[in-house]
Amino acid sequence: MSTSLLLSAVVVLPILIGTLASRSRGPARTTRIPISQERVVIIGASSGIGSELARIYARRQAHVVVVARRLELLQQLVQELSPTAGSIHAVQGDVTSPEDVRRVTIESLRALQGGIDTLIICAGVISVLPFEELAGIDPAKAADTAETSELDFNHLLPMSSRAALDASIKIMNVNYHAPLNLAGHFLPALARTSAAGNLIVVSSMAGKVGAPTRSIYCASKHAAQGFFESLGMEVERTGVHVGIVSPGTVITDIRQSAVDLPKTESSSSSSTEPRKIAGTKKGAMTAKACAEGIIKGSDLRQHDVIMPWFYRASLALKLVAPGLVRWLAKKKYGYL
Ligand SMILES: NC(=O)c1ccc[n+]([C@@H]2O[C@H](COP(=O)([O-])OP(=O)(O)OC[C@H]3O[C@@H](n4cnc5c(N)ncnc54)[C@H](OP(=O)(O)O)[C@@H]3O)[C@@H](O)[C@H]2O)c1
């Protein structure tokens, strides 16, 4: 067998097998839960992918609860979608607050008259700085070390290591601890009140592969992937399906949520010149296309949805040609 044939077998076969194996057997979920009867809670629905999810579910006449902190945006969405949705309610809440998560769970169940079929955890924040910059590590200072003879080693310590730790705690709270806590709160209702409960978490390709300037974001998404992959196996026996969605770049304003930039720098509405953020949006998908993919994956009860589909190849390539995957990630973020 030639090398190229062997390579394509190694890359293509896992994709095919993975795709087939990730589909659930048994009657289609949409047969068990007609789309106009589906009761859906979308966490992080005030903008971007989450609000597009709400629009599609509303068009399907589902019963929808939209959750986020920015109540005015949620109320606008409710006003826009009320004419088409089976029903739609807004619940304000900060998912990093345990009290809010408990209240959001109760208010969502009340709005949906006691039952839920689908929880989509879409809330998330990003980071955009190289770790060295975030941690206050100055390479120029490192070059001076030979000339210094300080015994307290200050010249070898970072200038502001606290900033990196603070940003990491913030991003882990939203992208990992909050989804974990939401899962804990909604799982009993998903198992007991639905014919086929779905818990869908919107992760990212950053949860599958690393990328320069996105270190703490990647860490938070890798943590969430590990948690939900394991949880899915644990709760399968209760009838609840756990699906993880990993989109590539999507056109939204997520960069405004960067935990490692001051609000004035991350906001494009700032009067000062906004900082140039590494990473190209070339080939990015729209939030609508991403939302359609998420809902398709939920309907089919797929465990691992990767978008666009050809990004699946990067997982196989990571095993057989890791150098190529590193090269592609470095190229995308300007590190070549
Ligand atoms: N855009 C991309 O390129 C991309 C790619 C792959 C994966 N993703 C993932 O997709 C998800 C949605 O991102 P997006 O691109 O649509 O960004 P976005 O427009 O900034 O949406 C983020 C949503 O999360 C909510 N949120 C953030 N912190 C929250 C908190 N503490 N409590 C409650 N809600 C909170 C925001 O609402 P409030 O601010 O009103 O609270 C907003 O509705 C994220 O998990 C992100 O990691 C995005």
mmCIF file of C-alpha atoms and ligand atoms in Angstrom:
data_model
loop_
_atom_site.group_PDB
_atom_site.id
_atom_site.type_symbol
_atom_site.label_atom_id
_atom_site.label_comp_id
_atom_site.label_asym_id
_atom_site.label_seq_id
_atom_site.Cartn_x
_atom_site.Cartn_y
_atom_site.Cartn_z
ATOM 1 C CA MET A 1 0.000 0.000 0.000
ATOM 2 C CA SER A 2 1.414 3.409 -0.943
ATOM 3 C CA THR A 3 2.118 5.982 1.770
ATOM 4 C CA SER A 4 -0.586 8.364 0.550
ATOM 5 C CA LEU A 5 -3.167 5.558 0.529
ATOM 6 C CA LEU A 6 -2.150 4.579 4.055
ATOM 7 C CA LEU A 7 -2.310 8.205 5.198
ATOM 8 C CA SER A 8 -5.799 8.707 3.731
ATOM 9 C CA ALA A 9 -6.953 5.475 5.374
ATOM 10 C CA VAL A 10 -5.628 6.663 8.730
ATOM 11 C CA VAL A 11 -7.336 10.056 8.342
ATOM 12 C CA VAL A 12 -10.556 9.145 6.535
ATOM 13 C CA LEU A 13 -11.460 5.903 8.330
ATOM 14 C CA PRO A 14 -11.611 7.388 11.839
ATOM 15 C CA ILE A 15 -13.757 10.233 10.463
ATOM 16 C CA LEU A 16 -16.232 7.789 8.913
ATOM 17 C CA ILE A 17 -16.321 5.458 11.888
ATOM 18 C CA GLY A 18 -16.546 8.377 14.311
ATOM 19 C CA THR A 19 -19.414 9.971 12.410
ATOM 20 C CA LEU A 20 -21.391 6.712 12.261
ATOM 21 C CA ALA A 21 -20.689 5.769 15.867
ATOM 22 C CA SER A 22 -21.698 9.197 17.185
ATOM 23 C CA ARG A 23 -25.235 8.791 15.828
ATOM 24 C CA SER A 24 -27.720 7.322 18.241
ATOM 25 C CA ARG A 25 -29.875 4.346 17.395
ATOM 26 C CA GLY A 26 -33.622 4.007 17.969
ATOM 27 C CA PRO A 27 -36.473 6.235 16.834
ATOM 28 C CA ALA A 28 -35.523 9.738 15.789
ATOM 29 C CA ARG A 29 -35.703 12.245 18.614
ATOM 30 C CA THR A 30 -37.972 14.493 16.570
ATOM 31 C CA THR A 31 -40.453 11.601 16.404
ATOM 32 C CA ARG A 32 -40.395 11.214 20.179
ATOM 33 C CA ILE A 33 -40.528 14.982 20.727
ATOM 34 C CA PRO A 34 -42.274 16.807 17.851
ATOM 35 C CA ILE A 35 -40.319 20.012 17.172
ATOM 36 C CA SER A 36 -43.266 22.264 18.017
ATOM 37 C CA GLN A 37 -43.510 20.606 21.449
ATOM 38 C CA GLU A 38 -39.833 20.790 22.314
ATOM 39 C CA ARG A 39 -39.088 22.711 25.530
ATOM 40 C CA VAL A 40 -35.704 24.406 25.236
ATOM 41 C CA VAL A 41 -33.562 26.475 27.610
ATOM 42 C CA ILE A 42 -30.717 28.427 25.959
ATOM 43 C CA ILE A 43 -28.058 29.727 28.333
ATOM 44 C CA GLY A 44 -26.161 32.669 26.808
ATOM 45 C CA ALA A 45 -28.852 33.773 24.357
ATOM 46 C CA SER A 46 -28.522 37.556 24.435
ATOM 47 C CA SER A 47 -26.164 37.674 21.422
ATOM 48 C CA GLY A 48 -24.194 35.696 18.838
ATOM 49 C CA ILE A 49 -24.808 31.969 18.452
ATOM 50 C CA GLY A 50 -27.256 31.786 21.376
ATOM 51 C CA SER A 51 -29.660 34.355 19.931
ATOM 52 C CA GLU A 52 -29.562 32.564 16.537
ATOM 53 C CA LEU A 53 -30.424 29.309 18.315
ATOM 54 C CA ALA A 54 -33.455 31.074 19.825
ATOM 55 C CA ARG A 55 -34.532 32.343 16.387
ATOM 56 C CA ILE A 56 -34.432 28.850 14.858
ATOM 57 C CA TYR A 57 -36.258 27.213 17.760
ATOM 58 C CA ALA A 58 -38.875 29.988 17.613
ATOM 59 C CA ARG A 59 -39.360 29.325 13.891
ATOM 60 C CA ARG A 60 -39.936 25.664 14.798
ATOM 61 C CA GLN A 61 -42.617 26.907 17.236
ATOM 62 C CA ALA A 62 -40.794 25.399 20.186
ATOM 63 C CA HIS A 63 -41.197 26.581 23.783
ATOM 64 C CA VAL A 64 -38.106 28.592 24.572
ATOM 65 C CA VAL A 65 -36.449 30.178 27.610
ATOM 66 C CA VAL A 66 -33.564 32.548 26.917
ATOM 67 C CA VAL A 67 -31.028 33.237 29.672
ATOM 68 C CA ALA A 68 -28.166 35.775 30.011
ATOM 69 C CA ARG A 69 -27.160 38.830 32.039
ATOM 70 C CA ARG A 70 -28.192 41.566 29.566
ATOM 71 C CA LEU A 71 -31.929 41.642 30.187
ATOM 72 C CA GLU A 72 -32.708 44.372 27.648
ATOM 73 C CA LEU A 73 -31.268 42.222 24.813
ATOM 74 C CA LEU A 74 -33.248 39.216 26.026
ATOM 75 C CA GLN A 75 -36.422 41.303 26.132
ATOM 76 C CA GLN A 76 -35.845 42.511 22.555
ATOM 77 C CA LEU A 77 -35.436 38.879 21.500
ATOM 78 C CA VAL A 78 -38.652 37.903 23.263
ATOM 79 C CA GLN A 79 -40.478 40.738 21.501
ATOM 80 C CA GLU A 80 -39.031 39.701 18.114
ATOM 81 C CA LEU A 81 -39.799 36.009 18.517
ATOM 82 C CA SER A 82 -43.117 36.011 20.402
ATOM 83 C CA PRO A 83 -45.212 35.950 17.194
ATOM 84 C CA THR A 84 -43.599 32.691 15.990
ATOM 85 C CA ALA A 85 -42.452 30.761 19.068
ATOM 86 C CA GLY A 86 -44.757 28.301 20.836
ATOM 87 C CA SER A 87 -43.851 30.398 23.876
ATOM 88 C CA ILE A 88 -40.786 32.410 24.848
ATOM 89 C CA HIS A 89 -39.589 33.783 28.183
ATOM 90 C CA ALA A 90 -36.527 35.709 29.302
ATOM 91 C CA VAL A 91 -34.720 34.865 32.534
ATOM 92 C CA GLN A 92 -31.883 37.115 33.647
ATOM 93 C CA GLY A 93 -28.968 35.500 35.408
ATOM 94 C CA ASP A 94 -25.215 35.346 35.796
ATOM 95 C CA VAL A 95 -24.147 31.716 35.387
ATOM 96 C CA THR A 96 -21.097 32.237 37.591
ATOM 97 C CA SER A 97 -23.394 32.940 40.559
ATOM 98 C CA PRO A 98 -24.594 29.719 42.262
ATOM 99 C CA GLU A 99 -27.704 31.572 43.555
ATOM 100 C CA ASP A 100 -28.562 32.755 40.036
ATOM 101 C CA VAL A 101 -28.133 29.245 38.602
ATOM 102 C CA ARG A 102 -30.584 27.842 41.140
ATOM 103 C CA ARG A 103 -33.093 30.642 40.461
ATOM 104 C CA VAL A 104 -32.626 30.343 36.661
ATOM 105 C CA THR A 105 -33.375 26.602 36.898
ATOM 106 C CA ILE A 106 -36.570 27.179 38.894
ATOM 107 C CA GLU A 107 -37.791 30.093 36.729
ATOM 108 C CA SER A 108 -37.045 28.187 33.507
ATOM 109 C CA LEU A 109 -38.977 25.137 34.681
ATOM 110 C CA ARG A 110 -41.849 27.366 35.775
ATOM 111 C CA ALA A 111 -41.914 29.100 32.371
ATOM 112 C CA LEU A 112 -41.902 25.692 30.638
ATOM 113 C CA GLN A 113 -44.678 24.418 32.908
ATOM 114 C CA GLY A 114 -42.560 21.917 34.760
ATOM 115 C CA GLY A 115 -40.568 20.160 32.051
ATOM 116 C CA ILE A 116 -37.557 20.545 29.786
ATOM 117 C CA ASP A 117 -36.319 18.578 26.764
ATOM 118 C CA THR A 118 -33.198 20.469 25.730
ATOM 119 C CA LEU A 119 -30.654 22.522 27.642
ATOM 120 C CA ILE A 120 -28.116 24.322 25.467
ATOM 121 C CA ILE A 121 -25.212 25.844 27.382
ATOM 122 C CA CYS A 122 -23.858 28.471 25.024
ATOM 123 C CA ALA A 123 -22.611 31.137 27.469
ATOM 124 C CA GLY A 124 -18.895 31.654 27.133
ATOM 125 C CA VAL A 125 -16.078 34.188 27.220
ATOM 126 C CA ILE A 126 -12.730 34.306 25.439
ATOM 127 C CA SER A 127 -9.100 35.328 26.009
ATOM 128 C CA VAL A 128 -6.826 36.850 23.391
ATOM 129 C CA LEU A 129 -3.406 37.667 24.853
ATOM 130 C CA PRO A 130 -0.193 35.653 24.600
ATOM 131 C CA PHE A 131 0.448 34.115 28.027
ATOM 132 C CA GLU A 132 3.838 35.831 28.380
ATOM 133 C CA GLU A 133 2.187 39.231 28.015
ATOM 134 C CA LEU A 134 -0.651 38.334 30.358
ATOM 135 C CA ALA A 135 1.782 37.099 33.008
ATOM 136 C CA GLY A 136 4.000 40.155 32.687
ATOM 137 C CA ILE A 137 6.967 38.177 31.416
ATOM 138 C CA ASP A 138 9.288 40.557 29.627
ATOM 139 C CA PRO A 139 11.721 38.723 27.303
ATOM 140 C CA ALA A 140 13.984 41.839 27.231
ATOM 141 C CA LYS A 141 14.289 41.644 31.007
ATOM 142 C CA ALA A 142 15.241 37.979 30.745
ATOM 143 C CA ALA A 143 18.145 38.922 28.467
ATOM 144 C CA ASP A 144 19.535 41.190 31.225
ATOM 145 C CA THR A 145 19.775 38.411 33.802
ATOM 146 C CA ALA A 146 23.452 37.691 33.168
ATOM 147 C CA GLU A 147 24.325 41.217 34.273
ATOM 148 C CA THR A 148 22.357 41.176 37.510
ATOM 149 C CA SER A 149 23.429 39.555 40.722
ATOM 150 C CA GLU A 150 20.285 40.006 42.811
ATOM 151 C CA LEU A 151 19.896 37.346 45.429
ATOM 152 C CA ASP A 152 16.139 37.800 45.758
ATOM 153 C CA PHE A 153 15.710 36.604 42.129
ATOM 154 C CA ASN A 154 13.322 39.477 41.351
ATOM 155 C CA HIS A 155 14.910 39.747 37.935
ATOM 156 C CA LEU A 156 13.715 36.193 37.217
ATOM 157 C CA LEU A 157 10.156 36.701 38.458
ATOM 158 C CA PRO A 158 7.246 37.911 36.308
ATOM 159 C CA MET A 159 6.093 41.502 36.727
ATOM 160 C CA SER A 160 2.369 40.771 37.210
ATOM 161 C CA SER A 161 1.689 37.055 37.525
ATOM 162 C CA ARG A 162 -1.569 37.856 39.370
ATOM 163 C CA ALA A 163 -3.191 39.131 36.147
ATOM 164 C CA ALA A 164 -2.751 35.745 34.458
ATOM 165 C CA LEU A 165 -4.184 33.905 37.435
ATOM 166 C CA ASP A 166 -7.150 36.296 37.728
ATOM 167 C CA ALA A 167 -7.965 35.973 34.019
ATOM 168 C CA SER A 168 -7.695 32.189 34.225
ATOM 169 C CA ILE A 169 -10.057 32.016 37.221
ATOM 170 C CA LYS A 170 -12.558 34.273 35.403
ATOM 171 C CA ILE A 171 -12.565 32.225 32.206
ATOM 172 C CA MET A 172 -12.717 28.890 34.039
ATOM 173 C CA ASN A 173 -15.685 30.153 36.045
ATOM 174 C CA VAL A 174 -17.737 30.953 32.937
ATOM 175 C CA ASN A 175 -16.541 28.252 30.526
ATOM 176 C CA TYR A 176 -16.075 25.333 32.896
ATOM 177 C CA HIS A 177 -17.485 25.761 36.435
ATOM 178 C CA ALA A 178 -20.738 27.382 35.297
ATOM 179 C CA PRO A 179 -21.578 24.666 32.720
ATOM 180 C CA LEU A 180 -20.767 22.022 35.347
ATOM 181 C CA ASN A 181 -23.099 23.711 37.844
ATOM 182 C CA LEU A 182 -25.846 24.184 35.242
ATOM 183 C CA ALA A 183 -25.601 20.501 34.321
ATOM 184 C CA GLY A 184 -25.977 19.554 37.969
ATOM 185 C CA HIS A 185 -29.095 21.712 38.319
ATOM 186 C CA PHE A 186 -30.886 20.731 35.098
ATOM 187 C CA LEU A 187 -30.021 17.016 34.883
ATOM 188 C CA PRO A 188 -32.807 15.783 37.219
ATOM 189 C CA ALA A 189 -35.466 17.629 35.192
ATOM 190 C CA LEU A 190 -33.983 16.467 31.861
ATOM 191 C CA ALA A 191 -34.062 12.853 33.057
ATOM 192 C CA ARG A 192 -37.499 12.926 34.679
ATOM 193 C CA THR A 193 -39.578 15.259 32.527
ATOM 194 C CA SER A 194 -38.435 14.495 28.968
ATOM 195 C CA ALA A 195 -38.928 11.509 26.672
ATOM 196 C CA ALA A 196 -35.397 12.166 25.364
ATOM 197 C CA GLY A 197 -33.574 14.858 27.332
ATOM 198 C CA ASN A 198 -30.631 16.547 25.629
ATOM 199 C CA LEU A 199 -27.850 18.497 27.334
ATOM 200 C CA ILE A 200 -25.832 20.303 24.676
ATOM 201 C CA VAL A 201 -22.713 22.268 25.485
ATOM 202 C CA VAL A 202 -21.172 24.688 23.014
ATOM 203 C CA SER A 203 -17.446 24.163 23.299
ATOM 204 C CA SER A 204 -14.973 25.080 20.540
ATOM 205 C CA MET A 205 -12.206 23.663 18.359
ATOM 206 C CA ALA A 206 -10.107 25.357 21.073
ATOM 207 C CA GLY A 207 -11.301 22.474 23.268
ATOM 208 C CA LYS A 208 -9.644 20.023 20.876
ATOM 209 C CA VAL A 209 -6.413 21.725 19.822
ATOM 210 C CA GLY A 210 -4.236 24.428 21.339
ATOM 211 C CA ALA A 211 -3.566 27.807 19.721
ATOM 212 C CA PRO A 212 -1.137 30.627 20.482
ATOM 213 C CA THR A 213 -2.721 33.689 22.196
ATOM 214 C CA ARG A 214 -5.683 31.557 23.281
ATOM 215 C CA SER A 215 -3.981 29.513 26.024
ATOM 216 C CA ILE A 216 -6.408 30.059 28.905
ATOM 217 C CA TYR A 217 -9.444 29.910 26.576
ATOM 218 C CA CYS A 218 -8.174 26.578 25.209
ATOM 219 C CA ALA A 219 -7.583 25.353 28.765
ATOM 220 C CA SER A 220 -11.157 26.201 29.808
ATOM 221 C CA LYS A 221 -12.680 24.539 26.739
ATOM 222 C CA HIS A 222 -10.475 21.434 27.119
ATOM 223 C CA ALA A 223 -11.666 21.199 30.745
ATOM 224 C CA ALA A 224 -15.317 21.454 29.678
ATOM 225 C CA GLN A 225 -14.828 18.817 26.961
ATOM 226 C CA GLY A 226 -13.294 16.362 29.419
ATOM 227 C CA PHE A 227 -16.081 16.939 31.907
ATOM 228 C CA PHE A 228 -18.985 16.625 29.453
ATOM 229 C CA GLU A 229 -17.483 13.653 27.611
ATOM 230 C CA SER A 230 -17.285 11.796 30.925
ATOM 231 C CA LEU A 231 -20.683 13.015 32.116
ATOM 232 C CA GLY A 232 -22.295 11.803 28.887
ATOM 233 C CA MET A 233 -21.169 8.255 29.592
ATOM 234 C CA GLU A 234 -22.365 8.442 33.196
ATOM 235 C CA VAL A 235 -25.882 9.722 32.524
ATOM 236 C CA GLU A 236 -26.656 7.793 29.326
ATOM 237 C CA ARG A 237 -28.463 5.157 31.430
ATOM 238 C CA THR A 238 -30.921 7.867 32.623
ATOM 239 C CA GLY A 239 -31.925 8.559 29.017
ATOM 240 C CA VAL A 240 -30.180 11.932 28.914
ATOM 241 C CA HIS A 241 -27.950 12.552 25.902
ATOM 242 C CA VAL A 242 -24.925 14.821 26.285
ATOM 243 C CA GLY A 243 -23.676 16.458 23.095
ATOM 244 C CA ILE A 244 -20.521 18.538 22.733
ATOM 245 C CA VAL A 245 -20.312 21.007 19.862
ATOM 246 C CA SER A 246 -16.930 22.288 18.692
ATOM 247 C CA PRO A 247 -17.204 25.063 16.134
ATOM 248 C CA GLY A 248 -14.241 26.709 14.438
ATOM 249 C CA THR A 249 -14.310 30.502 14.161
ATOM 250 C CA VAL A 250 -17.798 32.046 14.089
ATOM 251 C CA ILE A 251 -18.605 35.664 13.218
ATOM 252 C CA THR A 252 -19.845 37.159 16.511
ATOM 253 C CA ASP A 253 -18.725 39.866 18.950
ATOM 254 C CA ILE A 254 -17.194 37.351 21.372
ATOM 255 C CA ARG A 255 -13.870 39.252 21.399
ATOM 256 C CA GLN A 256 -15.629 41.991 23.375
ATOM 257 C CA SER A 257 -15.886 39.507 26.249
ATOM 258 C CA ALA A 258 -12.095 38.953 26.431
ATOM 259 C CA VAL A 259 -11.204 38.363 30.079
ATOM 260 C CA ASP A 260 -7.622 39.530 29.577
ATOM 261 C CA LEU A 261 -8.266 42.948 28.036
ATOM 262 C CA PRO A 262 -9.600 46.032 29.808
ATOM 263 C CA LYS A 263 -13.200 46.656 28.687
ATOM 264 C CA THR A 264 -12.120 49.759 26.719
ATOM 265 C CA GLU A 265 -9.637 47.676 24.702
ATOM 266 C CA SER A 266 -11.914 44.738 24.022
ATOM 267 C CA SER A 267 -14.844 46.945 22.977
ATOM 268 C CA SER A 268 -14.888 47.962 19.342
ATOM 269 C CA SER A 269 -16.990 50.996 20.315
ATOM 270 C CA SER A 270 -14.022 52.409 22.224
ATOM 271 C CA SER A 271 -12.913 55.876 21.155
ATOM 272 C CA THR A 272 -9.256 54.825 21.409
ATOM 273 C CA GLU A 273 -7.792 52.735 18.578
ATOM 274 C CA PRO A 274 -8.797 49.115 19.364
ATOM 275 C CA ARG A 275 -5.915 46.714 19.897
ATOM 276 C CA LYS A 276 -5.182 44.348 17.016
ATOM 277 C CA ILE A 277 -6.145 40.878 18.138
ATOM 278 C CA ALA A 278 -4.297 37.878 16.715
ATOM 279 C CA GLY A 279 -6.288 35.353 14.676
ATOM 280 C CA THR A 280 -7.873 35.540 11.256
ATOM 281 C CA LYS A 281 -11.615 35.287 10.698
ATOM 282 C CA LYS A 282 -11.006 34.011 7.156
ATOM 283 C CA GLY A 283 -13.435 31.193 6.370
ATOM 284 C CA ALA A 284 -15.420 31.852 9.574
ATOM 285 C CA MET A 285 -19.001 30.606 9.626
ATOM 286 C CA THR A 286 -22.003 32.769 10.422
ATOM 287 C CA ALA A 287 -23.705 32.486 13.805
ATOM 288 C CA LYS A 288 -26.836 31.303 11.974
ATOM 289 C CA ALA A 289 -24.996 28.448 10.208
ATOM 290 C CA CYS A 290 -23.395 27.484 13.503
ATOM 291 C CA ALA A 291 -26.775 27.475 15.285
ATOM 292 C CA GLU A 292 -28.271 25.308 12.519
ATOM 293 C CA GLY A 293 -25.413 22.812 12.994
ATOM 294 C CA ILE A 294 -25.940 22.744 16.763
ATOM 295 C CA ILE A 295 -29.659 22.043 16.415
ATOM 296 C CA LYS A 296 -29.073 19.348 13.780
ATOM 297 C CA GLY A 297 -26.571 17.699 16.135
ATOM 298 C CA SER A 298 -29.113 17.882 18.957
ATOM 299 C CA ASP A 299 -31.916 16.402 16.813
ATOM 300 C CA LEU A 300 -29.619 13.540 15.762
ATOM 301 C CA ARG A 301 -28.274 13.195 19.311
ATOM 302 C CA GLN A 302 -24.672 13.325 18.138
ATOM 303 C CA HIS A 303 -22.041 13.179 20.863
ATOM 304 C CA ASP A 304 -19.333 15.175 19.167
ATOM 305 C CA VAL A 305 -20.308 17.794 16.602
ATOM 306 C CA ILE A 306 -17.408 19.459 14.809
ATOM 307 C CA MET A 307 -18.028 22.417 12.513
ATOM 308 C CA PRO A 308 -17.194 22.872 9.727
ATOM 309 C CA TRP A 309 -17.166 19.098 9.203
ATOM 310 C CA PHE A 310 -13.692 19.008 7.626
ATOM 311 C CA TYR A 311 -12.152 20.211 10.913
ATOM 312 C CA ARG A 312 -12.703 16.620 12.001
ATOM 313 C CA ALA A 313 -9.610 15.825 9.943
ATOM 314 C CA SER A 314 -7.510 17.901 12.346
ATOM 315 C CA LEU A 315 -8.252 15.381 15.112
ATOM 316 C CA ALA A 316 -6.919 12.494 13.036
ATOM 317 C CA LEU A 317 -4.046 14.665 11.826
ATOM 318 C CA LYS A 318 -3.158 15.508 15.424
ATOM 319 C CA LEU A 319 -2.290 11.838 15.853
ATOM 320 C CA VAL A 320 -0.618 11.123 12.544
ATOM 321 C CA ALA A 321 0.907 14.518 11.691
ATOM 322 C CA PRO A 322 0.915 16.689 14.852
ATOM 323 C CA GLY A 323 3.531 19.016 13.370
ATOM 324 C CA LEU A 324 1.107 19.976 10.592
ATOM 325 C CA VAL A 325 -1.662 20.821 13.085
ATOM 326 C CA ARG A 326 0.782 22.956 15.111
ATOM 327 C CA TRP A 327 1.889 24.692 11.903
ATOM 328 C CA LEU A 328 -1.729 25.456 10.913
ATOM 329 C CA ALA A 329 -2.569 26.828 14.380
ATOM 330 C CA LYS A 330 0.590 28.952 14.450
ATOM 331 C CA LYS A 331 -0.173 30.265 10.951
ATOM 332 C CA LYS A 332 -3.737 31.231 11.894
ATOM 333 C CA TYR A 333 -2.527 33.284 14.879
ATOM 334 C CA GLY A 334 0.550 34.816 13.230
ATOM 335 C CA TYR A 335 3.225 32.757 14.996
ATOM 336 C CA LEU A 336 5.141 31.441 11.988
HETATM 337 N N1 LIG B 1 -17.419 33.135 18.089
HETATM 338 C C1 LIG B 1 -16.578 32.127 17.887
HETATM 339 O O1 LIG B 1 -15.646 32.200 17.032
HETATM 340 C C2 LIG B 1 -16.755 30.837 18.628
HETATM 341 C C3 LIG B 1 -16.106 29.701 18.133
HETATM 342 C C4 LIG B 1 -16.246 28.494 18.824
HETATM 343 C C5 LIG B 1 -17.020 28.447 19.971
HETATM 344 N N2 LIG B 1 -17.643 29.574 20.433
HETATM 345 C C6 LIG B 1 -18.415 29.452 21.667
HETATM 346 O O2 LIG B 1 -19.753 29.791 21.398
HETATM 347 C C7 LIG B 1 -20.370 30.273 22.591
HETATM 348 C C8 LIG B 1 -21.149 31.532 22.264
HETATM 349 O O3 LIG B 1 -20.239 32.544 21.858
HETATM 350 P P1 LIG B 1 -20.585 33.694 20.809
HETATM 351 O O4 LIG B 1 -19.534 33.655 19.775
HETATM 352 O O5 LIG B 1 -22.000 33.631 20.399
HETATM 353 O O6 LIG B 1 -20.271 34.993 21.713
HETATM 354 P P2 LIG B 1 -21.184 36.133 22.327
HETATM 355 O O7 LIG B 1 -22.010 36.775 21.280
HETATM 356 O O8 LIG B 1 -20.269 36.974 23.137
HETATM 357 O O9 LIG B 1 -22.182 35.325 23.279
HETATM 358 C C9 LIG B 1 -21.826 34.920 24.545
HETATM 359 C C10 LIG B 1 -23.090 34.716 25.353
HETATM 360 O O10 LIG B 1 -22.696 34.239 26.658
HETATM 361 C C11 LIG B 1 -23.383 35.011 27.614
HETATM 362 N N3 LIG B 1 -22.630 35.068 28.855
HETATM 363 C C12 LIG B 1 -21.305 35.350 29.010
HETATM 364 N N4 LIG B 1 -20.985 35.356 30.311
HETATM 365 C C13 LIG B 1 -22.127 35.064 30.989
HETATM 366 C C14 LIG B 1 -22.452 34.959 32.369
HETATM 367 N N5 LIG B 1 -21.537 35.136 33.328
HETATM 368 N N6 LIG B 1 -23.732 34.637 32.713
HETATM 369 C C15 LIG B 1 -24.668 34.465 31.749
HETATM 370 N N7 LIG B 1 -24.424 34.562 30.442
HETATM 371 C C16 LIG B 1 -23.165 34.879 30.069
HETATM 372 C C17 LIG B 1 -23.533 36.396 26.993
HETATM 373 O O11 LIG B 1 -24.630 37.090 27.570
HETATM 374 P P3 LIG B 1 -24.529 38.332 28.592
HETATM 375 O O12 LIG B 1 -23.255 39.060 28.290
HETATM 376 O O13 LIG B 1 -25.759 39.112 28.298
HETATM 377 O O14 LIG B 1 -24.546 37.712 29.928
HETATM 378 C C18 LIG B 1 -23.866 36.014 25.549
HETATM 379 O O15 LIG B 1 -25.239 35.770 25.421
HETATM 380 C C19 LIG B 1 -19.237 30.466 23.602
HETATM 381 O O16 LIG B 1 -19.240 29.405 24.516
HETATM 382 C C20 LIG B 1 -17.981 30.426 22.749
HETATM 383 O O17 LIG B 1 -16.863 29.964 23.466
HETATM 384 C C21 LIG B 1 -17.542 30.761 19.780
#
